[in-house]
Amino acid sequence: MDFEAIKKAAEGYREDMSRFLRDLIAIPSESCEEEGVIKRTIVEMERLGFDKAEIDPEGNALGWMGQGEKIIAFDGHIDTVGIGNIDNWEQDPYKGYETEDVIYGRGGSDQEGGVVSAVYGAKIMKDLGLIPEGYRILVTATVQEEDCDGLCWQYIHNEDGITPEFVVSTEPTDGGIYRGHRGRMEIRVDVKGISCHGSAPERGDNAIYKMADIVREVRALNENDDAEGTEIKGLVKMLNPQYNPEHYEDARFLGRGTCTVSQIFYTSPSRCAVADSCAVSIDRRMTAGETWDSCLDEIRALPSVKKYGEDVKVSMYMYDRPAWTGLKYETECYFPTWINKESAPHVQALADAHKALYGEKRVGHPDAMKLRDRPLIDKWTFSTNGVSIQGRYGIPCVGFGPGAESQAHAPNEITWKQDLVTCAAVYAACVGLYKGKGDEDVCVYRGGKTGNDIK
């Protein structure tokens, strides 16, 4: 394989990739509103000579190169979060600016830049004859990830009938190759009360006061230690072999689980009345050894939840927002944890490509390197579509993408042009270095599905 030719080709597309990314950023594309960026991506795929470029019923863009039966996929979600408080932005988040080194704007790192590098990586594969015999390359620009991680791949796998041999997630990795991440779930706690006139609150039963007790204990669950005398043992306990004997080492690799109250709701007849209901949302990040069932039971076991008995309901959210196409594909808000073996063939294909092209350490623009003094092969802090690809379905997945996790969801988001080039080159090289799927299970840990009737 001519690695210098691959690097030269990727560098030659630097300006084209920058232009494409600027075009995508200029089109607002929050979850369920991605039509414009999907259609712009299809135009780019067709312009670059993809063998086929199509939009599936959920609204995902699928671009194909090659004619083989086996599939290697490169996934990037094309939706973004909103801009938040516009006063926190120094420039227009959809127009922004471009320098010789960076591109500014919402979605640059998280994660339209990954889609750009994957599209051009596939173009380089075709130009240089790098697609292995018997394989097709699939580039997916996927929707609704920010709303519901992995929903797009539930649809692609179950309804489009696509099962790749492995998938490269192009989410930002700070120049690293990532072999797993924590899972997450969205929990809701509902508390019932009884309203009365606010001038005599003792006549009622204030749901907000009950919830205040529960919220304090949710915070304790996140912040406490796991010492013997601690009543509410903190989530750090999963790093301790006493509480997680089978998976504490995996948990130490991924990092401990976390929980935080992310939303609060209430009902009350008026501002002059006692609240008769209160609910909160809990964002729960799950490490190895934690299950959707254990996380729900952990909340149910809190002293205040037990104290208020049948007045409290603990449940998992369901997701049912329609895609931009109008399709509604309902699923539970549970996103499984996963870890790959470092020795897995698909992980090593990325590592071998990086080492051949750029060496054994992370690379990038000098301004990015302060976050990149870490092992080349590591893990994400946040979650990705890998929760379905590998966590739910066991399809091998590995991460390598332009940009930085620290830029995700932040004002004044930027991505580095050098990352676009580096990733496109590594994508183009890795497929030819892949040694094929062996008999060994590539998973170290996988959360899997729930017992619910979800495909």
Short mmCIF file of N, CA and C in Angstrom, two decimals, residues 226-367:
data_model
loop_
_atom_site.label_atom_id
_atom_site.label_comp_id
_atom_site.label_asym_id
_atom_site.label_seq_id
_atom_site.Cartn_x
_atom_site.Cartn_y
_atom_site.Cartn_z
N ASP A 226 -18.04 4.85 48.84
CA ASP A 226 -18.67 3.53 49.01
C ASP A 226 -18.21 2.87 50.32
N ALA A 227 -17.87 3.71 51.30
CA ALA A 227 -17.41 3.18 52.59
C ALA A 227 -18.53 2.40 53.29
N GLU A 228 -18.14 1.51 54.17
CA GLU A 228 -19.09 0.64 54.86
C GLU A 228 -20.19 1.42 55.58
N GLY A 229 -19.84 2.53 56.19
CA GLY A 229 -20.82 3.28 56.96
C GLY A 229 -21.67 4.24 56.16
N THR A 230 -21.45 4.33 54.86
CA THR A 230 -22.22 5.26 54.03
C THR A 230 -23.56 4.64 53.66
N GLU A 231 -24.66 5.29 54.05
CA GLU A 231 -25.99 4.71 53.81
C GLU A 231 -26.29 4.62 52.32
N ILE A 232 -26.13 5.74 51.61
CA ILE A 232 -26.33 5.74 50.15
C ILE A 232 -24.95 5.65 49.52
N LYS A 233 -24.57 4.47 49.13
CA LYS A 233 -23.23 4.27 48.57
C LYS A 233 -23.17 4.87 47.17
N GLY A 234 -22.10 5.61 46.92
CA GLY A 234 -21.96 6.31 45.65
C GLY A 234 -21.70 5.37 44.48
N LEU A 235 -21.89 5.90 43.28
CA LEU A 235 -21.69 5.10 42.07
C LEU A 235 -20.24 4.69 41.87
N VAL A 236 -19.34 5.33 42.59
CA VAL A 236 -17.93 4.94 42.55
C VAL A 236 -17.75 3.50 42.99
N LYS A 237 -18.75 2.93 43.64
CA LYS A 237 -18.64 1.55 44.14
C LYS A 237 -18.38 0.55 43.01
N MET A 238 -18.76 0.89 41.77
CA MET A 238 -18.56 -0.06 40.67
C MET A 238 -17.11 -0.19 40.26
N LEU A 239 -16.23 0.66 40.80
CA LEU A 239 -14.79 0.51 40.57
C LEU A 239 -14.16 -0.41 41.61
N ASN A 240 -14.96 -0.85 42.56
CA ASN A 240 -14.50 -1.64 43.69
C ASN A 240 -14.86 -3.12 43.47
N PRO A 241 -13.86 -4.02 43.50
CA PRO A 241 -14.17 -5.44 43.27
C PRO A 241 -15.18 -6.01 44.26
N GLN A 242 -15.32 -5.38 45.43
CA GLN A 242 -16.30 -5.85 46.41
C GLN A 242 -17.73 -5.75 45.87
N TYR A 243 -18.00 -4.70 45.08
CA TYR A 243 -19.35 -4.46 44.58
C TYR A 243 -19.52 -4.83 43.11
N ASN A 244 -18.41 -5.01 42.39
CA ASN A 244 -18.49 -5.30 40.96
C ASN A 244 -17.40 -6.31 40.60
N PRO A 245 -17.46 -7.51 41.19
CA PRO A 245 -16.33 -8.45 41.08
C PRO A 245 -16.02 -8.87 39.65
N GLU A 246 -17.01 -8.95 38.77
CA GLU A 246 -16.77 -9.45 37.42
C GLU A 246 -16.27 -8.37 36.46
N HIS A 247 -16.61 -7.10 36.75
CA HIS A 247 -16.34 -6.07 35.74
C HIS A 247 -15.67 -4.82 36.28
N TYR A 248 -15.11 -4.87 37.49
CA TYR A 248 -14.52 -3.65 38.05
C TYR A 248 -13.35 -3.14 37.21
N GLU A 249 -12.57 -4.06 36.61
CA GLU A 249 -11.45 -3.61 35.78
C GLU A 249 -11.95 -2.91 34.52
N ASP A 250 -13.02 -3.43 33.93
CA ASP A 250 -13.61 -2.75 32.77
C ASP A 250 -14.17 -1.39 33.17
N ALA A 251 -14.77 -1.33 34.36
CA ALA A 251 -15.31 -0.06 34.86
C ALA A 251 -14.19 0.95 35.09
N ARG A 252 -13.06 0.50 35.55
CA ARG A 252 -11.93 1.41 35.75
C ARG A 252 -11.41 1.95 34.42
N PHE A 253 -11.47 1.14 33.37
CA PHE A 253 -11.07 1.61 32.04
C PHE A 253 -12.04 2.68 31.54
N LEU A 254 -13.34 2.41 31.66
CA LEU A 254 -14.33 3.35 31.13
C LEU A 254 -14.51 4.57 32.02
N GLY A 255 -14.32 4.40 33.31
CA GLY A 255 -14.65 5.43 34.28
C GLY A 255 -15.97 5.11 34.96
N ARG A 256 -16.15 5.64 36.16
CA ARG A 256 -17.34 5.36 36.95
C ARG A 256 -18.60 5.90 36.27
N GLY A 257 -19.74 5.32 36.64
CA GLY A 257 -21.01 5.86 36.21
C GLY A 257 -21.32 7.17 36.91
N THR A 258 -22.25 7.91 36.36
CA THR A 258 -22.69 9.17 36.96
C THR A 258 -24.20 9.29 36.85
N CYS A 259 -24.76 10.15 37.69
CA CYS A 259 -26.17 10.50 37.52
C CYS A 259 -26.35 11.97 37.88
N THR A 260 -27.26 12.64 37.18
CA THR A 260 -27.57 14.02 37.50
C THR A 260 -29.00 14.32 37.12
N VAL A 261 -29.65 15.16 37.90
CA VAL A 261 -30.99 15.62 37.55
C VAL A 261 -30.86 16.64 36.42
N SER A 262 -31.52 16.38 35.31
CA SER A 262 -31.36 17.23 34.13
C SER A 262 -32.58 18.09 33.83
N GLN A 263 -33.76 17.70 34.31
CA GLN A 263 -34.98 18.47 34.09
C GLN A 263 -35.89 18.32 35.30
N ILE A 264 -36.78 19.31 35.49
CA ILE A 264 -37.78 19.22 36.56
C ILE A 264 -39.10 19.78 36.05
N PHE A 265 -40.20 19.14 36.42
CA PHE A 265 -41.54 19.51 36.00
C PHE A 265 -42.47 19.49 37.22
N TYR A 266 -43.57 20.22 37.13
CA TYR A 266 -44.52 20.19 38.24
C TYR A 266 -45.90 20.55 37.72
N THR A 267 -46.93 20.24 38.51
CA THR A 267 -48.28 20.75 38.28
C THR A 267 -48.79 21.33 39.58
N SER A 268 -49.55 22.40 39.44
CA SER A 268 -50.17 23.06 40.59
C SER A 268 -51.35 23.87 40.07
N PRO A 269 -52.42 23.96 40.84
CA PRO A 269 -53.57 24.75 40.37
C PRO A 269 -53.23 26.21 40.12
N SER A 270 -52.28 26.77 40.86
CA SER A 270 -51.89 28.16 40.68
C SER A 270 -50.62 28.43 41.47
N ARG A 271 -50.13 29.68 41.38
CA ARG A 271 -48.99 30.07 42.18
C ARG A 271 -49.37 30.26 43.65
N CYS A 272 -50.66 30.16 43.93
CA CYS A 272 -51.16 30.29 45.30
C CYS A 272 -51.62 28.95 45.84
N ALA A 273 -51.00 27.87 45.36
CA ALA A 273 -51.44 26.54 45.77
C ALA A 273 -50.24 25.63 45.98
N VAL A 274 -50.50 24.55 46.71
CA VAL A 274 -49.49 23.51 46.91
C VAL A 274 -49.41 22.65 45.64
N ALA A 275 -48.20 22.32 45.22
CA ALA A 275 -48.00 21.51 44.01
C ALA A 275 -48.52 20.09 44.22
N ASP A 276 -49.30 19.60 43.25
CA ASP A 276 -49.88 18.27 43.40
C ASP A 276 -49.14 17.19 42.60
N SER A 277 -48.10 17.58 41.86
CA SER A 277 -47.22 16.57 41.25
C SER A 277 -45.87 17.21 40.95
N CYS A 278 -44.87 16.38 40.88
CA CYS A 278 -43.53 16.84 40.51
C CYS A 278 -42.81 15.67 39.84
N ALA A 279 -42.03 15.98 38.83
CA ALA A 279 -41.27 14.94 38.13
C ALA A 279 -39.89 15.48 37.79
N VAL A 280 -38.93 14.59 37.73
CA VAL A 280 -37.59 14.96 37.27
C VAL A 280 -37.10 13.94 36.25
N SER A 281 -36.21 14.41 35.39
CA SER A 281 -35.45 13.54 34.50
C SER A 281 -34.06 13.35 35.08
N ILE A 282 -33.55 12.14 34.98
CA ILE A 282 -32.20 11.84 35.44
C ILE A 282 -31.38 11.31 34.27
N ASP A 283 -30.27 11.98 34.01
CA ASP A 283 -29.32 11.48 33.02
C ASP A 283 -28.37 10.53 33.74
N ARG A 284 -28.42 9.28 33.37
CA ARG A 284 -27.63 8.23 34.05
C ARG A 284 -26.60 7.66 33.09
N ARG A 285 -25.33 7.87 33.39
CA ARG A 285 -24.24 7.27 32.60
C ARG A 285 -23.84 5.97 33.27
N MET A 286 -23.71 4.92 32.47
CA MET A 286 -23.55 3.56 33.00
C MET A 286 -22.19 3.00 32.64
N THR A 287 -21.49 2.49 33.64
CA THR A 287 -20.21 1.85 33.38
C THR A 287 -20.40 0.34 33.30
N ALA A 288 -19.32 -0.38 33.09
CA ALA A 288 -19.39 -1.85 32.99
C ALA A 288 -19.90 -2.44 34.29
N GLY A 289 -20.82 -3.38 34.18
CA GLY A 289 -21.40 -4.04 35.34
C GLY A 289 -22.74 -3.47 35.75
N GLU A 290 -23.12 -2.31 35.20
CA GLU A 290 -24.42 -1.71 35.49
C GLU A 290 -25.39 -2.05 34.36
N THR A 291 -26.62 -2.33 34.72
CA THR A 291 -27.65 -2.66 33.74
C THR A 291 -28.80 -1.67 33.85
N TRP A 292 -29.65 -1.66 32.84
CA TRP A 292 -30.83 -0.79 32.89
C TRP A 292 -31.68 -1.12 34.11
N ASP A 293 -31.77 -2.39 34.45
CA ASP A 293 -32.56 -2.85 35.59
C ASP A 293 -31.93 -2.39 36.91
N SER A 294 -30.60 -2.55 37.01
CA SER A 294 -29.94 -2.19 38.26
C SER A 294 -30.00 -0.68 38.51
N CYS A 295 -29.97 0.11 37.43
CA CYS A 295 -30.03 1.56 37.58
C CYS A 295 -31.41 2.03 38.05
N LEU A 296 -32.45 1.40 37.53
CA LEU A 296 -33.80 1.72 38.00
C LEU A 296 -33.98 1.30 39.45
N ASP A 297 -33.50 0.10 39.78
CA ASP A 297 -33.65 -0.40 41.15
C ASP A 297 -32.86 0.45 42.15
N GLU A 298 -31.75 1.01 41.71
CA GLU A 298 -30.92 1.86 42.57
C GLU A 298 -31.69 3.11 43.00
N ILE A 299 -32.45 3.68 42.07
CA ILE A 299 -33.29 4.84 42.41
C ILE A 299 -34.45 4.40 43.32
N ARG A 300 -35.04 3.28 42.99
CA ARG A 300 -36.18 2.78 43.80
C ARG A 300 -35.76 2.46 45.23
N ALA A 301 -34.47 2.16 45.43
CA ALA A 301 -33.98 1.79 46.76
C ALA A 301 -33.57 3.00 47.60
N LEU A 302 -33.61 4.22 47.04
CA LEU A 302 -33.25 5.40 47.83
C LEU A 302 -34.23 5.54 49.01
N PRO A 303 -33.74 5.93 50.17
CA PRO A 303 -34.61 6.01 51.35
C PRO A 303 -35.87 6.84 51.14
N SER A 304 -35.76 7.99 50.50
CA SER A 304 -36.94 8.83 50.30
C SER A 304 -37.93 8.21 49.34
N VAL A 305 -37.44 7.52 48.31
CA VAL A 305 -38.34 6.84 47.37
C VAL A 305 -39.12 5.77 48.11
N LYS A 306 -38.43 5.01 48.94
CA LYS A 306 -39.12 3.98 49.74
C LYS A 306 -40.07 4.61 50.75
N LYS A 307 -39.66 5.72 51.33
CA LYS A 307 -40.49 6.40 52.33
C LYS A 307 -41.83 6.84 51.74
N TYR A 308 -41.81 7.37 50.51
CA TYR A 308 -43.04 7.89 49.92
C TYR A 308 -43.82 6.83 49.15
N GLY A 309 -43.28 5.63 49.09
CA GLY A 309 -44.01 4.45 48.64
C GLY A 309 -44.72 4.59 47.31
N GLU A 310 -46.02 4.35 47.31
CA GLU A 310 -46.80 4.31 46.07
C GLU A 310 -46.99 5.69 45.46
N ASP A 311 -46.58 6.73 46.15
CA ASP A 311 -46.65 8.07 45.58
C ASP A 311 -45.51 8.34 44.61
N VAL A 312 -44.56 7.42 44.50
CA VAL A 312 -43.40 7.60 43.63
C VAL A 312 -43.39 6.53 42.55
N LYS A 313 -43.14 6.96 41.32
CA LYS A 313 -42.97 6.03 40.20
C LYS A 313 -41.63 6.30 39.54
N VAL A 314 -40.83 5.24 39.37
CA VAL A 314 -39.53 5.33 38.70
C VAL A 314 -39.61 4.55 37.39
N SER A 315 -39.30 5.20 36.28
CA SER A 315 -39.47 4.55 34.98
C SER A 315 -38.38 5.00 34.01
N MET A 316 -38.32 4.32 32.88
CA MET A 316 -37.40 4.67 31.80
C MET A 316 -38.18 5.37 30.70
N TYR A 317 -37.62 6.43 30.17
CA TYR A 317 -38.28 7.15 29.09
C TYR A 317 -38.36 6.30 27.82
N MET A 318 -39.37 6.58 27.01
CA MET A 318 -39.46 6.07 25.64
C MET A 318 -39.28 7.26 24.70
N TYR A 319 -38.74 6.99 23.52
CA TYR A 319 -38.51 8.03 22.52
C TYR A 319 -39.44 7.80 21.33
N ASP A 320 -40.17 8.85 20.93
CA ASP A 320 -41.11 8.67 19.83
C ASP A 320 -41.24 9.92 18.94
N ARG A 321 -40.22 10.78 18.92
CA ARG A 321 -40.30 11.96 18.04
C ARG A 321 -40.17 11.54 16.58
N PRO A 322 -40.98 12.10 15.69
CA PRO A 322 -40.87 11.76 14.27
C PRO A 322 -39.57 12.30 13.66
N ALA A 323 -38.99 11.53 12.75
CA ALA A 323 -37.84 12.00 11.99
C ALA A 323 -38.28 13.09 11.02
N TRP A 324 -37.32 13.72 10.34
CA TRP A 324 -37.67 14.78 9.41
C TRP A 324 -38.53 14.27 8.26
N THR A 325 -38.48 12.99 8.01
CA THR A 325 -39.32 12.39 6.96
C THR A 325 -40.76 12.14 7.44
N GLY A 326 -41.00 12.31 8.73
CA GLY A 326 -42.31 12.00 9.30
C GLY A 326 -42.39 10.63 9.93
N LEU A 327 -41.38 9.79 9.71
CA LEU A 327 -41.38 8.43 10.27
C LEU A 327 -41.21 8.49 11.79
N LYS A 328 -42.01 7.72 12.50
CA LYS A 328 -41.87 7.59 13.95
C LYS A 328 -41.39 6.18 14.26
N TYR A 329 -40.22 6.06 14.87
CA TYR A 329 -39.62 4.76 15.17
C TYR A 329 -39.34 4.73 16.67
N GLU A 330 -40.28 4.21 17.43
CA GLU A 330 -40.23 4.30 18.89
C GLU A 330 -39.20 3.34 19.48
N THR A 331 -38.52 3.81 20.51
CA THR A 331 -37.57 2.95 21.22
C THR A 331 -37.45 3.40 22.67
N GLU A 332 -36.88 2.54 23.48
CA GLU A 332 -36.61 2.89 24.87
C GLU A 332 -35.35 3.73 24.97
N CYS A 333 -35.30 4.60 25.96
CA CYS A 333 -34.14 5.48 26.12
C CYS A 333 -33.07 4.80 26.97
N TYR A 334 -32.56 3.72 26.41
CA TYR A 334 -31.50 2.92 27.02
C TYR A 334 -30.44 2.69 25.97
N PHE A 335 -29.17 2.97 26.32
CA PHE A 335 -28.10 3.01 25.35
C PHE A 335 -26.90 2.25 25.91
N PRO A 336 -26.71 1.00 25.49
CA PRO A 336 -25.82 0.08 26.21
C PRO A 336 -24.32 0.41 26.12
N THR A 337 -23.65 0.11 27.21
CA THR A 337 -22.20 0.21 27.35
C THR A 337 -21.51 -0.83 26.45
N TRP A 338 -20.30 -0.51 25.96
CA TRP A 338 -19.54 -1.50 25.19
C TRP A 338 -18.04 -1.19 25.24
N ILE A 339 -17.27 -2.28 25.18
CA ILE A 339 -15.81 -2.20 25.09
C ILE A 339 -15.32 -3.29 24.14
N ASN A 340 -14.39 -2.96 23.26
CA ASN A 340 -13.72 -3.93 22.41
C ASN A 340 -12.36 -4.32 22.98
N LYS A 341 -11.90 -5.48 22.59
CA LYS A 341 -10.52 -5.84 22.86
C LYS A 341 -9.59 -4.96 22.01
N GLU A 342 -8.50 -4.55 22.60
CA GLU A 342 -7.54 -3.75 21.84
C GLU A 342 -6.96 -4.55 20.68
N SER A 343 -6.91 -5.87 20.83
CA SER A 343 -6.35 -6.73 19.79
C SER A 343 -7.34 -7.07 18.68
N ALA A 344 -8.59 -6.61 18.78
CA ALA A 344 -9.61 -6.96 17.78
C ALA A 344 -9.16 -6.50 16.39
N PRO A 345 -9.42 -7.30 15.35
CA PRO A 345 -8.93 -6.97 14.01
C PRO A 345 -9.35 -5.59 13.51
N HIS A 346 -10.58 -5.18 13.80
CA HIS A 346 -11.03 -3.88 13.30
C HIS A 346 -10.36 -2.73 14.05
N VAL A 347 -10.06 -2.92 15.33
CA VAL A 347 -9.33 -1.90 16.09
C VAL A 347 -7.90 -1.80 15.57
N GLN A 348 -7.28 -2.94 15.36
CA GLN A 348 -5.91 -2.95 14.88
C GLN A 348 -5.78 -2.41 13.46
N ALA A 349 -6.83 -2.56 12.64
CA ALA A 349 -6.78 -1.99 11.29
C ALA A 349 -6.63 -0.48 11.34
N LEU A 350 -7.37 0.16 12.25
CA LEU A 350 -7.23 1.62 12.43
C LEU A 350 -5.86 1.96 13.00
N ALA A 351 -5.42 1.19 14.01
CA ALA A 351 -4.12 1.46 14.63
C ALA A 351 -2.98 1.28 13.64
N ASP A 352 -3.05 0.23 12.84
CA ASP A 352 -2.00 -0.01 11.84
C ASP A 352 -1.98 1.10 10.79
N ALA A 353 -3.15 1.55 10.38
CA ALA A 353 -3.22 2.63 9.39
C ALA A 353 -2.62 3.92 9.96
N HIS A 354 -2.97 4.23 11.20
CA HIS A 354 -2.45 5.44 11.82
C HIS A 354 -0.94 5.37 11.96
N LYS A 355 -0.45 4.22 12.42
CA LYS A 355 1.00 4.08 12.62
C LYS A 355 1.76 4.19 11.29
N ALA A 356 1.20 3.61 10.22
CA ALA A 356 1.86 3.67 8.92
C ALA A 356 1.86 5.09 8.34
N LEU A 357 0.80 5.84 8.61
CA LEU A 357 0.67 7.18 8.04
C LEU A 357 1.28 8.26 8.91
N TYR A 358 1.06 8.17 10.24
CA TYR A 358 1.39 9.29 11.13
C TYR A 358 2.17 8.89 12.38
N GLY A 359 2.40 7.60 12.59
CA GLY A 359 3.15 7.18 13.76
C GLY A 359 2.27 6.64 14.87
N GLU A 360 2.89 6.35 16.01
CA GLU A 360 2.21 5.67 17.11
C GLU A 360 1.61 6.61 18.14
N LYS A 361 1.75 7.92 17.94
CA LYS A 361 1.18 8.88 18.88
C LYS A 361 0.14 9.74 18.17
N ARG A 362 -0.77 10.29 18.95
CA ARG A 362 -1.79 11.18 18.39
C ARG A 362 -1.12 12.37 17.71
N VAL A 363 -1.74 12.83 16.65
CA VAL A 363 -1.22 13.99 15.91
C VAL A 363 -2.33 15.03 15.80
N GLY A 364 -1.95 16.22 15.35
CA GLY A 364 -2.93 17.28 15.16
C GLY A 364 -2.28 18.64 15.14
N HIS A 365 -3.11 19.66 14.96
CA HIS A 365 -2.63 21.05 14.99
C HIS A 365 -2.05 21.33 16.37
N PRO A 366 -1.01 22.15 16.47
CA PRO A 366 -0.40 22.44 17.79
C PRO A 366 -1.40 22.90 18.84
N ASP A 367 -2.42 23.65 18.45
CA ASP A 367 -3.40 24.12 19.43
C ASP A 367 -4.27 22.99 19.98
#
